[in-house]
Amino acid sequence: MLRYLFFLLIFLNGILIHAQDKKVLNIERTSLSPKIDGVLDDAVWKNADIATGFTQFRPEMGVVEREHQQTLVKMAYNDNAIFVAAYLHDRPEDIMKQFTSRDNFGQSDFFGVVLNPNNDAQNDIEFFVFSSGTQADAVSSPSNGEDFGWNAVWESAVKIVNDGWIVEMKIPYSSLRFSNQEVQTWGLQFHRRYRVDNSQYSWNPIDRTKGNIGLYHGELKGIENITPPTRLSLYPFASTLIEIFDGETTDDYSLGLDIKYGLSENFTLDATLIPDFNQAGFDNITLNLGPFEQQFSEQRQFFKEGVDLFDKGNLFYSRRVGGRPSYEPEVTDDEEVIDFPDKVKMLNAVKVSGRTKNGLGIGVFNAITEKTYATVINNVTQETRRELVEPFANYNILVLDQQFRGNSSVTLINTNVLREGHFRDANVIGGLFDITNKANKYNFRGEAKLSTLNQMDGTVNGFASSASFGKVSGNYRFRVGHSLADDKYDINDLGIQFRNNFNNIWANASYRIFEPTEKLTDFNIYVWGNYNRLLNPSTYTGNSFGVSVFAQNKKQTAFGGNINTELGNQYDYFEPRTEGRYFIFKNILNSNVWFSTDYAKTFALDGNVGFVTMFDPERDLFFYWFGISPRVKFNEKFVMSYNVNFNLGGGSRGYVTDIDDDIIFGERDQNTIVNSISGNYNFNSFHGLTLTFRNYWTTVDYDHQLFTLMENGHLTIEDNYTLDDVDDPNVNFNTWNLDFRYQWQFAPGSQLVALYRNELFNSDTASSDSYFDSLNTLFKQPARHSFSLKLIYYLDYNNVKSIFSKKSG
């Protein structure tokens, strides 16, 4: 195996690449800073070098700008910042703009500046300004894509003129990471999007058929004798929360501080002290009937920003920190839990990350959570007691990531959880590689991971690995791979893992177009297949095959669909919830089609329809689903959309409970309706209103006759179990969440956020109730009303220092 890998790497690296000519923009130092107002009458712009000659790269490559849409960009710098001026020629009636919140591109034209101070083609810092004046920014790398959770503080102004629009920007050095070299050459790229036809242009030409986009940057030359500033930013905040639930009112007031500090020219410390996450968005909860936990997206800003290094190897699931307690209370027959907390309080968190000029990325993460208790009552004596369900815990991550040749990397990552007392500790270490050859045509990636659990009854070690090889350029692409994990592999203390004990082979292939056809601007067809086995014992568990299609026509309507199959017997070793037992099903087919019209229009519409069935003479499984989502853009400030999805059907079979040594399954019908509303009204680029609403309702109705799972994986009714023999498993599950938010950025980096939240929840066994009957029952439940207000103020050390320097002078 090692010999094979050695010769494969030699082959990949031996393929030559022709050097690409890069455009160069020369920048000069200025002693007079321009006023950031969108009026280009400052002296600094008169003789500045001009970047022009933009070419299209999406949907078509190589198309030059039209005469009336010329883009002219100039840059300058001083001891504190980079300045950018862009004159974006166009007909005013063709300039599309929509007022949105920060980082929300909406349906606006935009101009973007991409800086890469290390000029390594892999670590970009992106700054976008929309025609509406809204800002967006991100850090970007080939392995993690664009991370818009990263936010910097910088200035911009937009002015619409008779022959286009003008952007002026000031990007302070405190928003960048660069070395202390006397003379510097940075990677540089400019982007421009015309939303009217969704075309995108770049200053230095981009070849979308191969390589990551950073390989096509031009260069910025002329930066000399600049010193990385003291990068110290403070975000003190004050917040208040008032909750009303079931006749009781509680309140909470807190003061806290977030800190960003540049430890060196390339490394930054981010810390949240006395964190407050009361205004994080709500989770899209669903009824979970399966054997695995539900995974939620991260809503807390601290864990969304600058985490690209920590995401290496998929070992970090940030919701573990401050999530639900890890342990259930131990209770006797006379006791029950009356108060179980839904989250653990996080005391503080710190992350240090950065990358050297030579491409070595280093990331360190640490978070501490406090002890958490549940309350247990004795129903006989009415005495209560507290039981520890999460001890004092320390979460740690260390990442070393070496990038090279602009398209490859090797990584070492370690995650660790230490808990106080006799609770278990966990450690995972992983080695990863991602190698693309010089021609950006072939890629070879892999990883090996070792997990260790230290528990009262001893130490448990587990192992997992994966490797894949593929063609990553051109119209035709493919990838083949293998992945395995033993039955002791466990990363769930700080990561998320739905199953272990697998030994799988997989492959996929695709075809895509890069030049528009007569009717289409984009087309992609993708096929895949998986062959799955258990690792221990080595036995076949199943397969899956599928095809998906995506297309977009010249009217900006996207559409597509997919077909997925699982042919022959499939052996599910997890649904029975008992080690070594399995459940057999066979011949699954599901398919769906969808469409989405142009969001730039006043009215847009999304829709989808699909089904799943089983070809088995002993089963009658059939589910179908459909959804519709109209979207209305009332004007440049106000957009609202409504979404409703139905998922209806029956004939599925799943685990119900255990009776003695028997594993009980049931056949069930399930009907689900999900309603959601999203609305945004932005007064301007700095403050606006947001409405988010979701109602999720589902019922599960079991047949009266239940099944026993036999040793051979099939089901039988010979034991004659019925619903009368078990606790009623029927479910009527209903959630209601509404957020109404006002957000005002009253100064760069500073904001005031007011939030009203309304929550309702009900779960019972009334599975025969209709949707409206269930809604009436839901409205009879006590509602949780939350009112919160949070003020964040941005303080930059360099600005404060200059103010005091002027006063002392």
PDB file of C-alpha atoms in Angstrom, residues 79-327:
ATOM      1  CA  ASP A  79       0.793  53.704   7.276  1.00  0.00           C
ATOM      2  CA  ASN A  80      -2.645  52.594   8.459  1.00  0.00           C
ATOM      3  CA  ALA A  81      -4.782  51.280   5.616  1.00  0.00           C
ATOM      4  CA  ILE A  82      -5.324  50.234   2.011  1.00  0.00           C
ATOM      5  CA  PHE A  83      -7.626  52.485  -0.046  1.00  0.00           C
ATOM      6  CA  VAL A  84      -9.667  51.369  -3.057  1.00  0.00           C
ATOM      7  CA  ALA A  85     -11.619  53.403  -5.613  1.00  0.00           C
ATOM      8  CA  ALA A  86     -13.726  51.703  -8.283  1.00  0.00           C
ATOM      9  CA  TYR A  87     -15.683  53.368 -11.072  1.00  0.00           C
ATOM     10  CA  LEU A  88     -18.206  50.796 -12.276  1.00  0.00           C
ATOM     11  CA  HIS A  89     -19.683  52.065 -15.525  1.00  0.00           C
ATOM     12  CA  ASP A  90     -23.207  50.956 -16.391  1.00  0.00           C
ATOM     13  CA  ARG A  91     -26.643  52.205 -17.321  1.00  0.00           C
ATOM     14  CA  PRO A  92     -28.394  53.282 -14.079  1.00  0.00           C
ATOM     15  CA  GLU A  93     -31.558  51.424 -15.056  1.00  0.00           C
ATOM     16  CA  ASP A  94     -29.545  48.168 -15.240  1.00  0.00           C
ATOM     17  CA  ILE A  95     -27.982  48.524 -11.790  1.00  0.00           C
ATOM     18  CA  MET A  96     -29.860  46.227  -9.447  1.00  0.00           C
ATOM     19  CA  LYS A  97     -29.823  46.858  -5.718  1.00  0.00           C
ATOM     20  CA  GLN A  98     -31.586  45.482  -2.687  1.00  0.00           C
ATOM     21  CA  PHE A  99     -31.052  46.654   0.862  1.00  0.00           C
ATOM     22  CA  THR A 100     -29.976  43.676   2.945  1.00  0.00           C
ATOM     23  CA  SER A 101     -28.209  42.898   6.184  1.00  0.00           C
ATOM     24  CA  ARG A 102     -24.437  42.481   6.269  1.00  0.00           C
ATOM     25  CA  ASP A 103     -23.081  39.459   4.335  1.00  0.00           C
ATOM     26  CA  ASN A 104     -26.440  38.944   2.616  1.00  0.00           C
ATOM     27  CA  PHE A 105     -25.820  39.407  -1.112  1.00  0.00           C
ATOM     28  CA  GLY A 106     -29.509  39.578  -1.986  1.00  0.00           C
ATOM     29  CA  GLN A 107     -30.282  40.710  -5.528  1.00  0.00           C
ATOM     30  CA  SER A 108     -27.659  43.424  -5.881  1.00  0.00           C
ATOM     31  CA  ASP A 109     -24.726  44.162  -8.128  1.00  0.00           C
ATOM     32  CA  PHE A 110     -21.456  43.945  -6.225  1.00  0.00           C
ATOM     33  CA  PHE A 111     -17.801  44.871  -6.409  1.00  0.00           C
ATOM     34  CA  GLY A 112     -15.239  42.768  -4.563  1.00  0.00           C
ATOM     35  CA  VAL A 113     -11.608  43.083  -3.561  1.00  0.00           C
ATOM     36  CA  VAL A 114      -9.654  39.922  -2.736  1.00  0.00           C
ATOM     37  CA  LEU A 115      -6.346  40.343  -0.915  1.00  0.00           C
ATOM     38  CA  ASN A 116      -3.810  37.626  -0.202  1.00  0.00           C
ATOM     39  CA  PRO A 117      -0.923  39.191   1.752  1.00  0.00           C
ATOM     40  CA  ASN A 118       1.016  35.901   1.742  1.00  0.00           C
ATOM     41  CA  ASN A 119       0.460  35.547  -2.021  1.00  0.00           C
ATOM     42  CA  ASP A 120       0.037  31.796  -1.508  1.00  0.00           C
ATOM     43  CA  ALA A 121      -3.195  31.291  -3.550  1.00  0.00           C
ATOM     44  CA  GLN A 122      -4.868  29.600  -0.579  1.00  0.00           C
ATOM     45  CA  ASN A 123      -5.631  32.151   2.146  1.00  0.00           C
ATOM     46  CA  ASP A 124      -7.714  35.013   0.813  1.00  0.00           C
ATOM     47  CA  ILE A 125      -9.413  37.893   2.572  1.00  0.00           C
ATOM     48  CA  GLU A 126     -12.459  39.128   0.657  1.00  0.00           C
ATOM     49  CA  PHE A 127     -14.227  42.491   0.891  1.00  0.00           C
ATOM     50  CA  PHE A 128     -17.465  43.109  -1.041  1.00  0.00           C
ATOM     51  CA  VAL A 129     -19.555  46.239  -1.441  1.00  0.00           C
ATOM     52  CA  PHE A 130     -23.040  46.017  -2.957  1.00  0.00           C
ATOM     53  CA  SER A 131     -24.722  48.663  -5.065  1.00  0.00           C
ATOM     54  CA  SER A 132     -27.024  49.226  -2.085  1.00  0.00           C
ATOM     55  CA  GLY A 133     -24.030  50.133   0.111  1.00  0.00           C
ATOM     56  CA  THR A 134     -24.163  46.940   2.171  1.00  0.00           C
ATOM     57  CA  GLN A 135     -20.876  45.249   3.073  1.00  0.00           C
ATOM     58  CA  ALA A 136     -19.817  41.606   3.095  1.00  0.00           C
ATOM     59  CA  ASP A 137     -16.485  40.057   4.019  1.00  0.00           C
ATOM     60  CA  ALA A 138     -15.025  36.593   4.313  1.00  0.00           C
ATOM     61  CA  VAL A 139     -11.891  34.549   4.644  1.00  0.00           C
ATOM     62  CA  SER A 140     -11.501  31.890   1.991  1.00  0.00           C
ATOM     63  CA  SER A 141      -9.422  28.796   1.368  1.00  0.00           C
ATOM     64  CA  PRO A 142      -9.721  25.866  -1.092  1.00  0.00           C
ATOM     65  CA  SER A 143     -10.398  23.336   1.670  1.00  0.00           C
ATOM     66  CA  ASN A 144     -13.097  25.311   3.511  1.00  0.00           C
ATOM     67  CA  GLY A 145     -14.493  27.678   0.908  1.00  0.00           C
ATOM     68  CA  GLU A 146     -15.736  31.139   1.845  1.00  0.00           C
ATOM     69  CA  ASP A 147     -16.379  31.795   5.537  1.00  0.00           C
ATOM     70  CA  PHE A 148     -18.741  34.775   5.814  1.00  0.00           C
ATOM     71  CA  GLY A 149     -18.944  34.235   9.565  1.00  0.00           C
ATOM     72  CA  TRP A 150     -15.672  36.187   9.695  1.00  0.00           C
ATOM     73  CA  ASN A 151     -16.277  39.905  10.166  1.00  0.00           C
ATOM     74  CA  ALA A 152     -13.828  42.795   9.962  1.00  0.00           C
ATOM     75  CA  VAL A 153     -14.342  46.504  10.600  1.00  0.00           C
ATOM     76  CA  TRP A 154     -13.715  48.652   7.526  1.00  0.00           C
ATOM     77  CA  GLU A 155     -15.265  51.607   5.729  1.00  0.00           C
ATOM     78  CA  SER A 156     -16.995  51.941   2.379  1.00  0.00           C
ATOM     79  CA  ALA A 157     -19.236  54.332   0.488  1.00  0.00           C
ATOM     80  CA  VAL A 158     -21.344  53.979  -2.659  1.00  0.00           C
ATOM     81  CA  LYS A 159     -22.625  56.654  -5.003  1.00  0.00           C
ATOM     82  CA  ILE A 160     -24.933  56.085  -7.987  1.00  0.00           C
ATOM     83  CA  VAL A 161     -24.046  58.404 -10.905  1.00  0.00           C
ATOM     84  CA  ASN A 162     -25.362  59.004 -14.412  1.00  0.00           C
ATOM     85  CA  ASP A 163     -23.063  56.447 -16.040  1.00  0.00           C
ATOM     86  CA  GLY A 164     -22.777  53.780 -13.320  1.00  0.00           C
ATOM     87  CA  TRP A 165     -21.830  53.605  -9.666  1.00  0.00           C
ATOM     88  CA  ILE A 166     -18.757  54.357  -7.596  1.00  0.00           C
ATOM     89  CA  VAL A 167     -17.282  52.466  -4.656  1.00  0.00           C
ATOM     90  CA  GLU A 168     -14.714  53.840  -2.252  1.00  0.00           C
ATOM     91  CA  MET A 169     -13.159  51.683   0.484  1.00  0.00           C
ATOM     92  CA  LYS A 170     -10.770  51.954   3.386  1.00  0.00           C
ATOM     93  CA  ILE A 171      -9.410  48.643   4.691  1.00  0.00           C
ATOM     94  CA  PRO A 172      -7.345  49.183   7.853  1.00  0.00           C
ATOM     95  CA  TYR A 173      -4.333  46.969   8.428  1.00  0.00           C
ATOM     96  CA  SER A 174      -5.978  45.780  11.644  1.00  0.00           C
ATOM     97  CA  SER A 175      -8.360  43.792   9.383  1.00  0.00           C
ATOM     98  CA  LEU A 176      -5.474  42.024   7.632  1.00  0.00           C
ATOM     99  CA  ARG A 177      -2.645  39.686   8.535  1.00  0.00           C
ATOM    100  CA  PHE A 178       0.669  40.287   6.811  1.00  0.00           C
ATOM    101  CA  SER A 179       4.373  39.927   7.438  1.00  0.00           C
ATOM    102  CA  ASN A 180       6.836  42.607   8.476  1.00  0.00           C
ATOM    103  CA  GLN A 181       8.857  42.486   5.245  1.00  0.00           C
ATOM    104  CA  GLU A 182      10.240  45.751   3.927  1.00  0.00           C
ATOM    105  CA  VAL A 183       8.942  45.197   0.370  1.00  0.00           C
ATOM    106  CA  GLN A 184       5.802  43.135  -0.155  1.00  0.00           C
ATOM    107  CA  THR A 185       3.937  41.566  -3.054  1.00  0.00           C
ATOM    108  CA  TRP A 186       0.359  40.578  -2.355  1.00  0.00           C
ATOM    109  CA  GLY A 187      -2.054  38.418  -4.304  1.00  0.00           C
ATOM    110  CA  LEU A 188      -4.854  40.590  -5.700  1.00  0.00           C
ATOM    111  CA  GLN A 189      -8.137  40.042  -7.492  1.00  0.00           C
ATOM    112  CA  PHE A 190     -11.168  42.215  -8.255  1.00  0.00           C
ATOM    113  CA  HIS A 191     -14.666  40.860  -8.887  1.00  0.00           C
ATOM    114  CA  ARG A 192     -17.776  42.459 -10.315  1.00  0.00           C
ATOM    115  CA  ARG A 193     -21.257  40.968 -10.604  1.00  0.00           C
ATOM    116  CA  TYR A 194     -24.078  42.218 -12.825  1.00  0.00           C
ATOM    117  CA  ARG A 195     -27.234  40.852 -11.187  1.00  0.00           C
ATOM    118  CA  VAL A 196     -29.447  41.695 -14.165  1.00  0.00           C
ATOM    119  CA  ASP A 197     -28.020  38.650 -16.005  1.00  0.00           C
ATOM    120  CA  ASN A 198     -26.065  37.130 -13.096  1.00  0.00           C
ATOM    121  CA  SER A 199     -22.757  37.410 -14.931  1.00  0.00           C
ATOM    122  CA  GLN A 200     -19.489  37.808 -13.037  1.00  0.00           C
ATOM    123  CA  TYR A 201     -16.206  39.342 -14.178  1.00  0.00           C
ATOM    124  CA  SER A 202     -12.688  39.403 -12.757  1.00  0.00           C
ATOM    125  CA  TRP A 203      -9.641  41.589 -13.303  1.00  0.00           C
ATOM    126  CA  ASN A 204      -7.193  38.713 -13.738  1.00  0.00           C
ATOM    127  CA  PRO A 205      -8.771  36.020 -15.969  1.00  0.00           C
ATOM    128  CA  ILE A 206     -10.122  32.899 -14.241  1.00  0.00           C
ATOM    129  CA  ASP A 207     -10.269  29.404 -15.741  1.00  0.00           C
ATOM    130  CA  ARG A 208     -13.114  27.632 -13.948  1.00  0.00           C
ATOM    131  CA  THR A 209     -12.259  24.272 -15.496  1.00  0.00           C
ATOM    132  CA  LYS A 210      -9.340  23.591 -13.176  1.00  0.00           C
ATOM    133  CA  GLY A 211      -7.660  24.660  -9.975  1.00  0.00           C
ATOM    134  CA  ASN A 212      -8.909  26.746  -7.070  1.00  0.00           C
ATOM    135  CA  ILE A 213      -9.835  30.336  -7.771  1.00  0.00           C
ATOM    136  CA  GLY A 214      -6.892  31.690  -5.777  1.00  0.00           C
ATOM    137  CA  LEU A 215      -4.450  30.392  -8.377  1.00  0.00           C
ATOM    138  CA  TYR A 216      -5.743  33.044 -10.774  1.00  0.00           C
ATOM    139  CA  HIS A 217      -4.997  36.125  -8.690  1.00  0.00           C
ATOM    140  CA  GLY A 218      -2.965  38.981 -10.073  1.00  0.00           C
ATOM    141  CA  GLU A 219      -0.356  40.762  -7.975  1.00  0.00           C
ATOM    142  CA  LEU A 220      -0.244  43.997  -6.018  1.00  0.00           C
ATOM    143  CA  LYS A 221       3.228  45.539  -5.990  1.00  0.00           C
ATOM    144  CA  GLY A 222       4.727  48.644  -4.464  1.00  0.00           C
ATOM    145  CA  ILE A 223       3.876  48.166  -0.787  1.00  0.00           C
ATOM    146  CA  GLU A 224       6.908  49.157   1.205  1.00  0.00           C
ATOM    147  CA  ASN A 225       7.809  49.881   4.815  1.00  0.00           C
ATOM    148  CA  ILE A 226       4.455  49.162   6.399  1.00  0.00           C
ATOM    149  CA  THR A 227       4.331  47.744   9.898  1.00  0.00           C
ATOM    150  CA  PRO A 228       1.617  45.425  11.160  1.00  0.00           C
ATOM    151  CA  PRO A 229      -0.317  47.478  13.719  1.00  0.00           C
ATOM    152  CA  THR A 230      -1.199  46.480  17.241  1.00  0.00           C
ATOM    153  CA  ARG A 231      -4.317  44.502  16.427  1.00  0.00           C
ATOM    154  CA  LEU A 232      -6.364  44.914  19.568  1.00  0.00           C
ATOM    155  CA  SER A 233     -10.124  45.233  19.307  1.00  0.00           C
ATOM    156  CA  LEU A 234     -12.529  45.199  22.227  1.00  0.00           C
ATOM    157  CA  TYR A 235     -16.231  44.468  21.958  1.00  0.00           C
ATOM    158  CA  PRO A 236     -17.788  45.232  25.356  1.00  0.00           C
ATOM    159  CA  PHE A 237     -21.486  44.434  25.498  1.00  0.00           C
ATOM    160  CA  ALA A 238     -24.446  44.792  27.799  1.00  0.00           C
ATOM    161  CA  SER A 239     -27.559  42.671  27.476  1.00  0.00           C
ATOM    162  CA  THR A 240     -30.856  42.101  29.180  1.00  0.00           C
ATOM    163  CA  LEU A 241     -33.312  39.223  28.816  1.00  0.00           C
ATOM    164  CA  ILE A 242     -36.873  39.041  30.115  1.00  0.00           C
ATOM    165  CA  GLU A 243     -38.795  35.775  29.796  1.00  0.00           C
ATOM    166  CA  ILE A 244     -42.457  35.119  30.513  1.00  0.00           C
ATOM    167  CA  PHE A 245     -43.508  31.481  30.676  1.00  0.00           C
ATOM    168  CA  ASP A 246     -46.526  29.835  32.284  1.00  0.00           C
ATOM    169  CA  GLY A 247     -47.320  32.882  34.397  1.00  0.00           C
ATOM    170  CA  GLU A 248     -43.791  33.361  35.687  1.00  0.00           C
ATOM    171  CA  THR A 249     -41.427  36.171  34.724  1.00  0.00           C
ATOM    172  CA  THR A 250     -37.648  35.883  34.917  1.00  0.00           C
ATOM    173  CA  ASP A 251     -35.002  38.385  33.985  1.00  0.00           C
ATOM    174  CA  ASP A 252     -31.282  38.288  33.400  1.00  0.00           C
ATOM    175  CA  TYR A 253     -28.779  41.098  32.980  1.00  0.00           C
ATOM    176  CA  SER A 254     -25.212  40.615  31.919  1.00  0.00           C
ATOM    177  CA  LEU A 255     -22.066  42.462  30.955  1.00  0.00           C
ATOM    178  CA  GLY A 256     -19.386  40.798  28.901  1.00  0.00           C
ATOM    179  CA  LEU A 257     -16.458  41.326  26.618  1.00  0.00           C
ATOM    180  CA  ASP A 258     -15.217  39.865  23.357  1.00  0.00           C
ATOM    181  CA  ILE A 259     -11.562  40.443  22.489  1.00  0.00           C
ATOM    182  CA  LYS A 260      -9.516  40.188  19.302  1.00  0.00           C
ATOM    183  CA  TYR A 261      -5.784  40.586  19.814  1.00  0.00           C
ATOM    184  CA  GLY A 262      -2.982  40.189  17.308  1.00  0.00           C
ATOM    185  CA  LEU A 263      -0.381  38.051  19.074  1.00  0.00           C
ATOM    186  CA  SER A 264       1.983  38.574  16.141  1.00  0.00           C
ATOM    187  CA  GLU A 265       1.820  39.790  12.579  1.00  0.00           C
ATOM    188  CA  ASN A 266       0.012  36.603  11.474  1.00  0.00           C
ATOM    189  CA  PHE A 267      -1.718  35.200  14.566  1.00  0.00           C
ATOM    190  CA  THR A 268      -4.852  36.417  16.320  1.00  0.00           C
ATOM    191  CA  LEU A 269      -6.429  35.592  19.658  1.00  0.00           C
ATOM    192  CA  ASP A 270     -10.232  35.668  19.868  1.00  0.00           C
ATOM    193  CA  ALA A 271     -11.821  35.388  23.296  1.00  0.00           C
ATOM    194  CA  THR A 272     -15.335  35.643  24.651  1.00  0.00           C
ATOM    195  CA  LEU A 273     -15.492  36.392  28.364  1.00  0.00           C
ATOM    196  CA  ILE A 274     -18.811  35.887  30.154  1.00  0.00           C
ATOM    197  CA  PRO A 275     -20.435  34.955  26.825  1.00  0.00           C
ATOM    198  CA  ASP A 276     -24.043  35.767  26.033  1.00  0.00           C
ATOM    199  CA  PHE A 277     -25.832  33.771  23.318  1.00  0.00           C
ATOM    200  CA  ASN A 278     -29.439  34.652  24.169  1.00  0.00           C
ATOM    201  CA  GLN A 279     -30.032  36.128  20.722  1.00  0.00           C
ATOM    202  CA  ALA A 280     -28.772  33.154  18.723  1.00  0.00           C
ATOM    203  CA  GLY A 281     -31.312  31.895  16.204  1.00  0.00           C
ATOM    204  CA  PHE A 282     -33.674  29.023  16.966  1.00  0.00           C
ATOM    205  CA  ASP A 283     -33.039  25.446  15.797  1.00  0.00           C
ATOM    206  CA  ASN A 284     -35.198  23.740  13.174  1.00  0.00           C
ATOM    207  CA  ILE A 285     -36.267  20.878  15.424  1.00  0.00           C
ATOM    208  CA  THR A 286     -37.904  17.805  13.900  1.00  0.00           C
ATOM    209  CA  LEU A 287     -39.334  14.614  15.379  1.00  0.00           C
ATOM    210  CA  ASN A 288     -36.507  12.097  15.521  1.00  0.00           C
ATOM    211  CA  LEU A 289     -37.607   8.462  15.221  1.00  0.00           C
ATOM    212  CA  GLY A 290     -34.202   7.138  14.207  1.00  0.00           C
ATOM    213  CA  PRO A 291     -31.285   5.736  16.198  1.00  0.00           C
ATOM    214  CA  PHE A 292     -29.046   8.783  15.676  1.00  0.00           C
ATOM    215  CA  GLU A 293     -29.112  12.245  17.201  1.00  0.00           C
ATOM    216  CA  GLN A 294     -30.289  15.252  15.234  1.00  0.00           C
ATOM    217  CA  GLN A 295     -27.545  17.598  14.052  1.00  0.00           C
ATOM    218  CA  PHE A 296     -28.103  21.355  14.280  1.00  0.00           C
ATOM    219  CA  SER A 297     -26.254  24.166  12.557  1.00  0.00           C
ATOM    220  CA  GLU A 298     -24.239  26.585  14.669  1.00  0.00           C
ATOM    221  CA  GLN A 299     -26.090  29.802  15.572  1.00  0.00           C
ATOM    222  CA  ARG A 300     -23.539  31.446  17.898  1.00  0.00           C
ATOM    223  CA  GLN A 301     -21.344  34.037  16.208  1.00  0.00           C
ATOM    224  CA  PHE A 302     -18.168  33.168  18.134  1.00  0.00           C
ATOM    225  CA  PHE A 303     -18.302  29.600  16.801  1.00  0.00           C
ATOM    226  CA  LYS A 304     -19.112  30.687  13.233  1.00  0.00           C
ATOM    227  CA  GLU A 305     -16.235  33.108  12.744  1.00  0.00           C
ATOM    228  CA  GLY A 306     -12.687  32.113  11.877  1.00  0.00           C
ATOM    229  CA  VAL A 307     -13.084  28.371  12.483  1.00  0.00           C
ATOM    230  CA  ASP A 308     -11.730  27.111   9.150  1.00  0.00           C
ATOM    231  CA  LEU A 309      -8.669  25.503  10.746  1.00  0.00           C
ATOM    232  CA  PHE A 310     -10.727  23.797  13.458  1.00  0.00           C
ATOM    233  CA  ASP A 311     -13.064  22.247  10.879  1.00  0.00           C
ATOM    234  CA  LYS A 312     -10.246  20.141   9.443  1.00  0.00           C
ATOM    235  CA  GLY A 313     -11.043  16.435   9.544  1.00  0.00           C
ATOM    236  CA  ASN A 314     -14.663  16.976  10.649  1.00  0.00           C
ATOM    237  CA  LEU A 315     -13.713  16.381  14.281  1.00  0.00           C
ATOM    238  CA  PHE A 316     -15.261  19.563  15.709  1.00  0.00           C
ATOM    239  CA  TYR A 317     -19.017  19.898  16.227  1.00  0.00           C
ATOM    240  CA  SER A 318     -19.176  23.200  18.080  1.00  0.00           C
ATOM    241  CA  ARG A 319     -22.663  22.527  19.464  1.00  0.00           C
ATOM    242  CA  ARG A 320     -21.022  20.091  21.906  1.00  0.00           C
ATOM    243  CA  VAL A 321     -19.646  23.118  23.792  1.00  0.00           C
ATOM    244  CA  GLY A 322     -22.492  24.474  25.882  1.00  0.00           C
ATOM    245  CA  GLY A 323     -24.928  21.934  24.476  1.00  0.00           C
ATOM    246  CA  ARG A 324     -27.180  19.450  26.206  1.00  0.00           C
ATOM    247  CA  PRO A 325     -25.662  17.712  29.272  1.00  0.00           C
ATOM    248  CA  SER A 326     -23.894  14.435  28.532  1.00  0.00           C
ATOM    249  CA  TYR A 327     -25.373  12.298  31.306  1.00  0.00           C
TER     250      TYR A 327
END
